[in-house]
mmCIF file of C-alpha atoms in Angstrom:
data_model
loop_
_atom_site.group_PDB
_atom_site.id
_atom_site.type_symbol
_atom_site.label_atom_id
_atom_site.label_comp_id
_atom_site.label_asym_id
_atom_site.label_seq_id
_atom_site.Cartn_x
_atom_site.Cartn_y
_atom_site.Cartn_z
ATOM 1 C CA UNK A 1 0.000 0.000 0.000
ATOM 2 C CA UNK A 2 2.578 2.185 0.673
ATOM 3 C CA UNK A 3 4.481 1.603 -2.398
ATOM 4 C CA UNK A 4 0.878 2.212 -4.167
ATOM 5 C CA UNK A 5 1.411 6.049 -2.719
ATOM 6 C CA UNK A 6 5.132 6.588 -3.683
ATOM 7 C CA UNK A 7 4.459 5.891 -7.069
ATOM 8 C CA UNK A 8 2.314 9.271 -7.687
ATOM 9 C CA UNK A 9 4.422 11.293 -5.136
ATOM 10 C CA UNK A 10 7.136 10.503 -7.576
ATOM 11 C CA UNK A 11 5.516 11.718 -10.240
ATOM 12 C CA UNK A 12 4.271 14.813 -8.680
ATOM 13 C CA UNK A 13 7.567 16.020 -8.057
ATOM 14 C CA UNK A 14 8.767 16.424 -11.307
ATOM 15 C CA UNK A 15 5.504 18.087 -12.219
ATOM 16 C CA UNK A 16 5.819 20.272 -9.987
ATOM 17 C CA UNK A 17 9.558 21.059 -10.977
ATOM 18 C CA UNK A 18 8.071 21.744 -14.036
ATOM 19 C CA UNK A 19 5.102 24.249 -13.405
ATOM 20 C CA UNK A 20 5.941 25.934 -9.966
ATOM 21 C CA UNK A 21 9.290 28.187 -9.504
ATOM 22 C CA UNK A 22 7.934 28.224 -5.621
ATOM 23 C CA UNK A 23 8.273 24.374 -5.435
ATOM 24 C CA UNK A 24 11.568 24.310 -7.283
ATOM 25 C CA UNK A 25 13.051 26.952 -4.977
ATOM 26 C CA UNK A 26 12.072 25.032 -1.620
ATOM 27 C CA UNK A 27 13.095 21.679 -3.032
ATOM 28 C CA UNK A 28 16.509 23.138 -4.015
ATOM 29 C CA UNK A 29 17.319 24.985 -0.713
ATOM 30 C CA UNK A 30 15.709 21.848 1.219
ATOM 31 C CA UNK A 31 18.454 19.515 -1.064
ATOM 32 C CA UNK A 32 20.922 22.384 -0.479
ATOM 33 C CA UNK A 33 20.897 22.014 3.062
ATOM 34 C CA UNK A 34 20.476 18.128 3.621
ATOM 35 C CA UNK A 35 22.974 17.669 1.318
ATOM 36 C CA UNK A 36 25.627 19.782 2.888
ATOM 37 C CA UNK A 37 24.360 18.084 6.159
ATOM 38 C CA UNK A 38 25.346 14.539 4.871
ATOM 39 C CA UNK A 39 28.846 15.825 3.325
ATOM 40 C CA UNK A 40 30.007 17.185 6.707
ATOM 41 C CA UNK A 41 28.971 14.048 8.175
ATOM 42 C CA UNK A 42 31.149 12.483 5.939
ATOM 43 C CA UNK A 43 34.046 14.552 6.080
ATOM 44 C CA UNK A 44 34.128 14.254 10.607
ATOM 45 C CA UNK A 45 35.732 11.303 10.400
ATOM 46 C CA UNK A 46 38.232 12.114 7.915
ATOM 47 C CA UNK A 47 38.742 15.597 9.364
ATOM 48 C CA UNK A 48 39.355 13.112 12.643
ATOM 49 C CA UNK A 49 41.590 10.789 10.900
ATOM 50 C CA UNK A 50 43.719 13.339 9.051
ATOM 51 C CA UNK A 51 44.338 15.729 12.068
ATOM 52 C CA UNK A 52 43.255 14.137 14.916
ATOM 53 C CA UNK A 53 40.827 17.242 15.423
ATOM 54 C CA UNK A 54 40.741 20.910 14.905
ATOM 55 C CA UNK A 55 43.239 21.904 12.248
ATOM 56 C CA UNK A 56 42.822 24.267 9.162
ATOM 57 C CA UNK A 57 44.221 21.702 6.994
ATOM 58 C CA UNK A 58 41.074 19.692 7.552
ATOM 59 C CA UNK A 59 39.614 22.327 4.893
ATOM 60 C CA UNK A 60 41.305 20.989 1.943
ATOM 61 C CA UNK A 61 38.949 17.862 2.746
ATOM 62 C CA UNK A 62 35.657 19.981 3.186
ATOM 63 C CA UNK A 63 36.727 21.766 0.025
ATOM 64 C CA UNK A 64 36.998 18.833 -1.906
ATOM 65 C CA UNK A 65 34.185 17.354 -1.010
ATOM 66 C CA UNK A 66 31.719 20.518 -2.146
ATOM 67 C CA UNK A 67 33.048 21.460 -4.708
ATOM 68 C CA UNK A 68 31.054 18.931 -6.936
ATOM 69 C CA UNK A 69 27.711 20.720 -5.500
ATOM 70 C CA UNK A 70 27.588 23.516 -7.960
ATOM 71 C CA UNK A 71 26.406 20.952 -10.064
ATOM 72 C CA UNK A 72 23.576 19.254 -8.780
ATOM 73 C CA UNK A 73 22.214 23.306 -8.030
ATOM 74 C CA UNK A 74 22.875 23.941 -12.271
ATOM 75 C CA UNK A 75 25.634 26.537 -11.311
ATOM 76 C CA UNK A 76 28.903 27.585 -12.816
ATOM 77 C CA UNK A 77 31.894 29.545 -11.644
ATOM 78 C CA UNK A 78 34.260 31.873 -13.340
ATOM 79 C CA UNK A 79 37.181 33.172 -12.060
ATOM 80 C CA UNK A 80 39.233 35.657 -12.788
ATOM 81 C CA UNK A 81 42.840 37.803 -10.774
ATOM 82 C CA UNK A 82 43.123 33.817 -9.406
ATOM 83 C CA UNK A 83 46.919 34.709 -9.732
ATOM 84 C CA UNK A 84 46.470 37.066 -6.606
ATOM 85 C CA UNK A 85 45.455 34.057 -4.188
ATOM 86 C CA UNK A 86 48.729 32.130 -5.226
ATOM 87 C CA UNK A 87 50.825 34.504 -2.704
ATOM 88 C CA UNK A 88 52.689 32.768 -0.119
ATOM 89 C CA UNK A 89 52.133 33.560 3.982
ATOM 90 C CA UNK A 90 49.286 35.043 5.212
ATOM 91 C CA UNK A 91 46.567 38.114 3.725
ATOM 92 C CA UNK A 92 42.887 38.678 4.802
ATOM 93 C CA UNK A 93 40.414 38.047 2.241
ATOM 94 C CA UNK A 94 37.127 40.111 2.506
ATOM 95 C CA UNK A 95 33.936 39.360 0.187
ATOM 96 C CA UNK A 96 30.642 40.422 -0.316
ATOM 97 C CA UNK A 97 27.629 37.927 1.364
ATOM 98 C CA UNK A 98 24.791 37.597 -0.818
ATOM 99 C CA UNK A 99 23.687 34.422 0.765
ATOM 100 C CA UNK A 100 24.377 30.586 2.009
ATOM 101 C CA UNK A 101 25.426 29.804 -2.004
ATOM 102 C CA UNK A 102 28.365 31.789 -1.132
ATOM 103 C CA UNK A 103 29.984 29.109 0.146
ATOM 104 C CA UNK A 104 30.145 27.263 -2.918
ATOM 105 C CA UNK A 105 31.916 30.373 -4.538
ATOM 106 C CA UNK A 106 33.949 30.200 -1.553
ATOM 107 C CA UNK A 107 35.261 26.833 -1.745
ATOM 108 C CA UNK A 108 35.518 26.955 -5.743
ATOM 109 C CA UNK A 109 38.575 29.111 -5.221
ATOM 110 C CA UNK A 110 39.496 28.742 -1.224
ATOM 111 C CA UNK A 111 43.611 28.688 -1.396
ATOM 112 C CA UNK A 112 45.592 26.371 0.958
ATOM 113 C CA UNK A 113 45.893 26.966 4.805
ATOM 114 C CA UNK A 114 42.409 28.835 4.594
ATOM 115 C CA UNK A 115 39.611 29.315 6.926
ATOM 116 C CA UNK A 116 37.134 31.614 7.910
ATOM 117 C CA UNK A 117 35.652 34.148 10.472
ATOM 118 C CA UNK A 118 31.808 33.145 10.828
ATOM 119 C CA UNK A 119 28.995 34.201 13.390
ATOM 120 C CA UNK A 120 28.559 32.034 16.613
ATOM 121 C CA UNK A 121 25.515 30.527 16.037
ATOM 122 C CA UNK A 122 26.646 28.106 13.204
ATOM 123 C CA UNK A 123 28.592 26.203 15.813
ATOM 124 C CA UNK A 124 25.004 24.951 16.784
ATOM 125 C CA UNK A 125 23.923 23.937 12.792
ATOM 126 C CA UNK A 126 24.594 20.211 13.891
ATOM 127 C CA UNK A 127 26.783 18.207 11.776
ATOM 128 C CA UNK A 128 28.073 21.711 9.464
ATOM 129 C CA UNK A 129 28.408 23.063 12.214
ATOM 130 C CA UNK A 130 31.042 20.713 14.029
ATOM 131 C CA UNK A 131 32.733 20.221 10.673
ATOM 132 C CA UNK A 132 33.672 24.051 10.739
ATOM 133 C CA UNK A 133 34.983 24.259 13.950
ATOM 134 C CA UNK A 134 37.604 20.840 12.686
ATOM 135 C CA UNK A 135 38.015 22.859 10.060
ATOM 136 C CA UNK A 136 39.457 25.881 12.294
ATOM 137 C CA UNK A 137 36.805 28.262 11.293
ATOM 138 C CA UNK A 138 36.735 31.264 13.631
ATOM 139 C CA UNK A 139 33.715 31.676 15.424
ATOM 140 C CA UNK A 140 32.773 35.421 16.822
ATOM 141 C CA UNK A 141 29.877 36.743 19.112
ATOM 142 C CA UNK A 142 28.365 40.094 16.769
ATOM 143 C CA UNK A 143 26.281 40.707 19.744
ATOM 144 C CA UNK A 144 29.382 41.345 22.150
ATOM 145 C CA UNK A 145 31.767 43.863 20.681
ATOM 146 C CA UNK A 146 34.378 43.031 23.522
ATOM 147 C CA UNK A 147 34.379 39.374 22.796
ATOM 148 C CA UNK A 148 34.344 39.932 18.919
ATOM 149 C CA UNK A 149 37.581 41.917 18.998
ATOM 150 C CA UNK A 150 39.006 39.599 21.723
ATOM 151 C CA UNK A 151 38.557 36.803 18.809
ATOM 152 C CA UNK A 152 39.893 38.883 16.548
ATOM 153 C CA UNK A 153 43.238 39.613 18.211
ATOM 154 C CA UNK A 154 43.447 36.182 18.708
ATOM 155 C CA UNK A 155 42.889 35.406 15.507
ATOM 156 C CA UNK A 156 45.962 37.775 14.021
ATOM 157 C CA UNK A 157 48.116 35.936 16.200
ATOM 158 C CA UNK A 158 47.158 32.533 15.264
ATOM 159 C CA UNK A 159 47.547 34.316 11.337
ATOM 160 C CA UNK A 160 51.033 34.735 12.178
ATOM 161 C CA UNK A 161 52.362 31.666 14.270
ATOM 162 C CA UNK A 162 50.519 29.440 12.126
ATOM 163 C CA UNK A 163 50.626 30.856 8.792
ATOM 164 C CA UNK A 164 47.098 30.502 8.028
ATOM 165 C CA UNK A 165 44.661 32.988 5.770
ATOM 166 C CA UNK A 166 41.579 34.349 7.039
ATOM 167 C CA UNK A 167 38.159 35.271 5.022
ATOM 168 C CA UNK A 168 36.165 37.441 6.416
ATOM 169 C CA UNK A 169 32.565 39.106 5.394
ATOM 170 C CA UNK A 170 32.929 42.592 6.509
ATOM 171 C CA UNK A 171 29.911 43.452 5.644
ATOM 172 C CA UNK A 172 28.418 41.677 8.922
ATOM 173 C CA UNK A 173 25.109 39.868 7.374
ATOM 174 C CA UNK A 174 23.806 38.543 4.286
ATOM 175 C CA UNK A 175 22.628 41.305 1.327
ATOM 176 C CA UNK A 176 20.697 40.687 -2.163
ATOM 177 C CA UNK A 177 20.289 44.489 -3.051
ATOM 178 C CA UNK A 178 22.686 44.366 -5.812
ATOM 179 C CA UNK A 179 25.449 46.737 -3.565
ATOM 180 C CA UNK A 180 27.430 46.660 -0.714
ATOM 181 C CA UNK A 181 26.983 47.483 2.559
ATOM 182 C CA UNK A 182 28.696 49.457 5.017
ATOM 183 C CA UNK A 183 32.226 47.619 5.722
ATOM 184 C CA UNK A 184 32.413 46.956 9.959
ATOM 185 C CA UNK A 185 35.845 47.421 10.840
ATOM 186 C CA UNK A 186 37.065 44.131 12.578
ATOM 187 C CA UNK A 187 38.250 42.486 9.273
ATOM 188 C CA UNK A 188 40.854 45.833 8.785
ATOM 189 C CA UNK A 189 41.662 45.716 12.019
ATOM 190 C CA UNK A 190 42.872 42.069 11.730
ATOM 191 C CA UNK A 191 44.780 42.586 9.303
ATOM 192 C CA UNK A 192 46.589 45.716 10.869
ATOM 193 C CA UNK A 193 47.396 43.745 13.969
ATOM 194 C CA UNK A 194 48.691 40.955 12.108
ATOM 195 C CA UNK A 195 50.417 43.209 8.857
ATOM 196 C CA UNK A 196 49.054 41.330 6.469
ATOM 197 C CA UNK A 197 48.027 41.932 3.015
ATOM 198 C CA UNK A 198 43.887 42.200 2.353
ATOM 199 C CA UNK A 199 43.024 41.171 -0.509
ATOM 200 C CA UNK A 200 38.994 41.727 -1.882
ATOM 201 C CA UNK A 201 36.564 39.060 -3.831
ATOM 202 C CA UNK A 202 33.761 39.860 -5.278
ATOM 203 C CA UNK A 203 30.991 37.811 -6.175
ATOM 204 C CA UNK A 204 28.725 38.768 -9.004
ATOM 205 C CA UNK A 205 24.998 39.354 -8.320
ATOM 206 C CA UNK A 206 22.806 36.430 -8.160
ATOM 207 C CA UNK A 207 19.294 38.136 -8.957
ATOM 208 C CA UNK A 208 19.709 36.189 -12.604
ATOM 209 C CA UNK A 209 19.408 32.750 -10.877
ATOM 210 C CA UNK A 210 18.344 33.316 -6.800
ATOM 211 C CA UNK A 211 15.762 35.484 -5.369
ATOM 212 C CA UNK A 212 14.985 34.468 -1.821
ATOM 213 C CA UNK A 213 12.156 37.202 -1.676
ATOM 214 C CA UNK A 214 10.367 36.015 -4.693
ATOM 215 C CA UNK A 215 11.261 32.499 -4.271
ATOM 216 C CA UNK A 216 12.777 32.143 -6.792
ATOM 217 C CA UNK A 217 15.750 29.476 -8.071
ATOM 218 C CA UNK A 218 16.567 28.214 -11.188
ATOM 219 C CA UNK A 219 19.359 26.652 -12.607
ATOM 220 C CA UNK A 220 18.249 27.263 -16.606
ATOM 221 C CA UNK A 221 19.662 29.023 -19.669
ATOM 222 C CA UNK A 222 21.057 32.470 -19.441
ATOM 223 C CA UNK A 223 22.816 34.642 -21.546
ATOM 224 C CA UNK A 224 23.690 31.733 -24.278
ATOM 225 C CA UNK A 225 25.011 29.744 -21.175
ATOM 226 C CA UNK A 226 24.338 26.080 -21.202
ATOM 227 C CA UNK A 227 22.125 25.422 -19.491
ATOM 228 C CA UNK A 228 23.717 26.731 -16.260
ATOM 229 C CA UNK A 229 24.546 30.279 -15.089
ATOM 230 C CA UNK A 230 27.849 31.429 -14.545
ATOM 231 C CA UNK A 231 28.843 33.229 -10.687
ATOM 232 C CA UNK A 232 31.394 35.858 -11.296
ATOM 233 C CA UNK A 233 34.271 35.817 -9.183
ATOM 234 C CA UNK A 234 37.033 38.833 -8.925
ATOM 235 C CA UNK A 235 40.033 38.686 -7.369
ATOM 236 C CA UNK A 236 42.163 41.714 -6.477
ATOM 237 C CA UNK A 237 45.218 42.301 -4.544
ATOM 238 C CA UNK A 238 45.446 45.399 -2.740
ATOM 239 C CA UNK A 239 49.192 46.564 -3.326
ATOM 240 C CA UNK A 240 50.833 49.953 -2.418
ATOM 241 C CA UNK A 241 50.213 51.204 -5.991
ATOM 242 C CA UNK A 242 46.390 50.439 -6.706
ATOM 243 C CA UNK A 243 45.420 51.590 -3.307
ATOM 244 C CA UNK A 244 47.330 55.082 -4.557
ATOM 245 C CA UNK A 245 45.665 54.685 -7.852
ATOM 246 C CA UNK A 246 42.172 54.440 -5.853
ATOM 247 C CA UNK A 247 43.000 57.565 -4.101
ATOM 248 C CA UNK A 248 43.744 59.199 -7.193
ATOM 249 C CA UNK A 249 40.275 57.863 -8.504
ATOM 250 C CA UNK A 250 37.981 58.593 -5.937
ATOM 251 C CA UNK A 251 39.995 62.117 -5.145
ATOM 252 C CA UNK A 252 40.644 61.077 -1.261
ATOM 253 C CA UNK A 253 43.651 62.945 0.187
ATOM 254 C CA UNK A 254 47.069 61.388 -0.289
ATOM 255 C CA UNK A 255 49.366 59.769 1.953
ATOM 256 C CA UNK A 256 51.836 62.223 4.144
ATOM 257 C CA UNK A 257 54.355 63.580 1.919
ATOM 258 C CA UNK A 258 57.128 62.145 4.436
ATOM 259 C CA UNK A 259 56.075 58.778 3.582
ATOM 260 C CA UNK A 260 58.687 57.072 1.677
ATOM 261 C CA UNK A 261 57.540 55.126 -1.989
ATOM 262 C CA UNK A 262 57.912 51.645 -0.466
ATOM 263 C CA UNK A 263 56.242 51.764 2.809
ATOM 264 C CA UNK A 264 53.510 49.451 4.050
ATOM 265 C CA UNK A 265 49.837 51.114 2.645
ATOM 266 C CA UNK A 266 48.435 50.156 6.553
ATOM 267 C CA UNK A 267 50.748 52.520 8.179
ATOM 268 C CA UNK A 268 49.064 55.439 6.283
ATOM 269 C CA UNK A 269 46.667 57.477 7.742
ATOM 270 C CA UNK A 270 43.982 56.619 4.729
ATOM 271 C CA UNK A 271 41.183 54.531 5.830
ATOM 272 C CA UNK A 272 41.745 51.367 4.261
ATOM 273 C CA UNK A 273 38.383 49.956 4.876
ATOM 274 C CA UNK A 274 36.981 53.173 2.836
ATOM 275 C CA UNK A 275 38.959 52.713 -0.008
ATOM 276 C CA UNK A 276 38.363 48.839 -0.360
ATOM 277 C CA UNK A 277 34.884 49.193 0.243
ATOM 278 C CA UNK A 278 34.841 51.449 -3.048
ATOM 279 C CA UNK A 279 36.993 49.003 -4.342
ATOM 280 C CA UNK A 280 35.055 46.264 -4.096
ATOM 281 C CA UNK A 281 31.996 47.940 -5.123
ATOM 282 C CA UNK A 282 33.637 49.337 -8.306
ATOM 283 C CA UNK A 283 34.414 45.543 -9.361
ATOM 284 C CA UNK A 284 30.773 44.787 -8.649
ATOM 285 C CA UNK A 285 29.698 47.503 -10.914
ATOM 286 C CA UNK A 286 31.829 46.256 -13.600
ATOM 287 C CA UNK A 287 31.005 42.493 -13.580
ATOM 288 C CA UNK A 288 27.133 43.918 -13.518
ATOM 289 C CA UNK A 289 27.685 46.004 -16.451
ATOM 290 C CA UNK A 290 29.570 42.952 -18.303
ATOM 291 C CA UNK A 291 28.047 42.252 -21.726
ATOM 292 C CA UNK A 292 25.993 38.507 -21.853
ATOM 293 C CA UNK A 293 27.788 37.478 -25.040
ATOM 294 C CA UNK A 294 31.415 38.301 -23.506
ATOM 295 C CA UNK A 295 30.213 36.335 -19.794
ATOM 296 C CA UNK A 296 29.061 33.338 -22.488
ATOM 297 C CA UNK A 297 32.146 33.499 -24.233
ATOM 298 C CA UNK A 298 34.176 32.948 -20.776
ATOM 299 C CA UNK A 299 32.106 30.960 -19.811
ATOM 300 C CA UNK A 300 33.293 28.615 -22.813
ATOM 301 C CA UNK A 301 36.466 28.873 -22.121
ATOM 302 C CA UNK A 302 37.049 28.514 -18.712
ATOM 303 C CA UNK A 303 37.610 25.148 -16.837
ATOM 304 C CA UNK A 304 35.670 26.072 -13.577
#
């Protein structure tokens, strides 16, 4: 008798796939999650076995084992400035949030000895959530200022002794609006206190593929791609020189005059979180305003 039911419910659901862009985009985000669920089960015990526990090498396990989810969700990545992650020691990444598909992007293009700073609260998100903290993800407390830049000093320490990267969302919470919001300071700040290069990633907008408002998900053609949307991904180092080019740019004051052509960009006086922030949203703007047959022509020809 049961059987006699699972037979229609099986059909239903393709139906429904079909006809209703509400269905599709619970049944995706309901896959999304259960599937990430079972893949972090999998990877505890060969975080365990690896490292015998907590250790930011255990990412290179997590990462492998996601990276074939892009798939299943009809998504494509293309990414370009990759040559700016391939620096040795370690730099603060920062990155816009648009939403829990980030962390595909994220682990599409997540370099060696990486981890990341997330809220508190997804130390509780069961089996994910004990798979980040093997994988030495950084939990923080928003709520508690003190105890968020407690973490964070911490954190440049452990950046230093142990050679790891950090990424960090600096904008604080998750935003679809097509912009950026304002930067909060502790991802600067971490990389004052440890010196350490920052450099910014920015994902393209979703709103061709994901709208969690309107519910909607799909994973069709766009743009001549087939079959499959492309996420844009730019990389961008921020060296001495760009950041004075960005000054230039946006017509912010210049750096002392007694400062000497090589020295370190953090010691000046320029708020660096400013300037990225501008940045970053000027690289946004520009893989917005990219033309569809140029993203379908890269999207031919690259091998991500």
């Amino acid at each position: 008798m049961e059987v006699l039911w699972t037979v229609p419910l099986l059909l239903l659901i393709p139906l429904l796939m079909w006809t209703s862009s509400t269905f599709v985009f619970y049944f995706k985000k309901c896959f999304y999650v259960a599937y990430m669920m079972c893949l972090a089960l999998l990877a505890i015990p060969l975080c365990v076995l690896k490292s015998g526990g907590r250790d930011v090498e255990n990412m290179r396990i997590i990462r492998s084992l996601v990276r074939h989810v892009k798939y299943f969700l009809g998504l494509r990545f293309e990414v370009s400035g990759w040559e700016h992650l391939q620096t040795e020691g370690p730099y603060v990444i920062i990155s816009n949030h648009q939403s829990s598909l980030d962390v595909l992007g994220l682990m599409e293009i997540l370099p060696d000895r990486c981890t990341m700073i997330a809220k508190k609260e997804l130390v509780y998100a069961g089996t994910v959530g004990l798979v980040c903290w093997l994988g030495g993800i950084v939990f923080i407390n928003r709520k508690k200022t003190s105890d968020a830049k407690s973490v964070m000093t911490d954190a440049a320490k452990t950046m230093l002794d142990e050679q790891i990267r950090l990424w960090v969302f600096p904008e604080g919470t998750r935003n679809q609006r097509g912009d950026l919001l304002p930067f909060k300071k502790g991802a600067f700040h971490l990389a004052v206190q440890a010196q350490v290069p920052v450099i910014p990633i920015v994902f393209s907008s979703y709103s061709n593929f994901y709208l969690r408002k309107e519910k909607q998900f799909n994973s069709g053609n766009s743009s001549g791609l087939c079959s499959c949307f492309n996420v844009f991904l730019c990389v961008r180092r921020s060296s001495h020189a760009e950041v004075l080019s960005l000054l230039r740019r946006h017509q912010i004051e210049d750096p002392p005059k007694d400062r000497h052509e090589g020295d370190d960009v953090r010691r000046h006086h320029i708020p660096l979180r400013q300037i990225l922030q501008r940045d970053a949203l000027g690289l946004l703007e520009h893989l917005q305003l990219r033309n569809p047959e140029q993203r379908a022509d890269a999207a031919l020809n690259t091998n991500h």
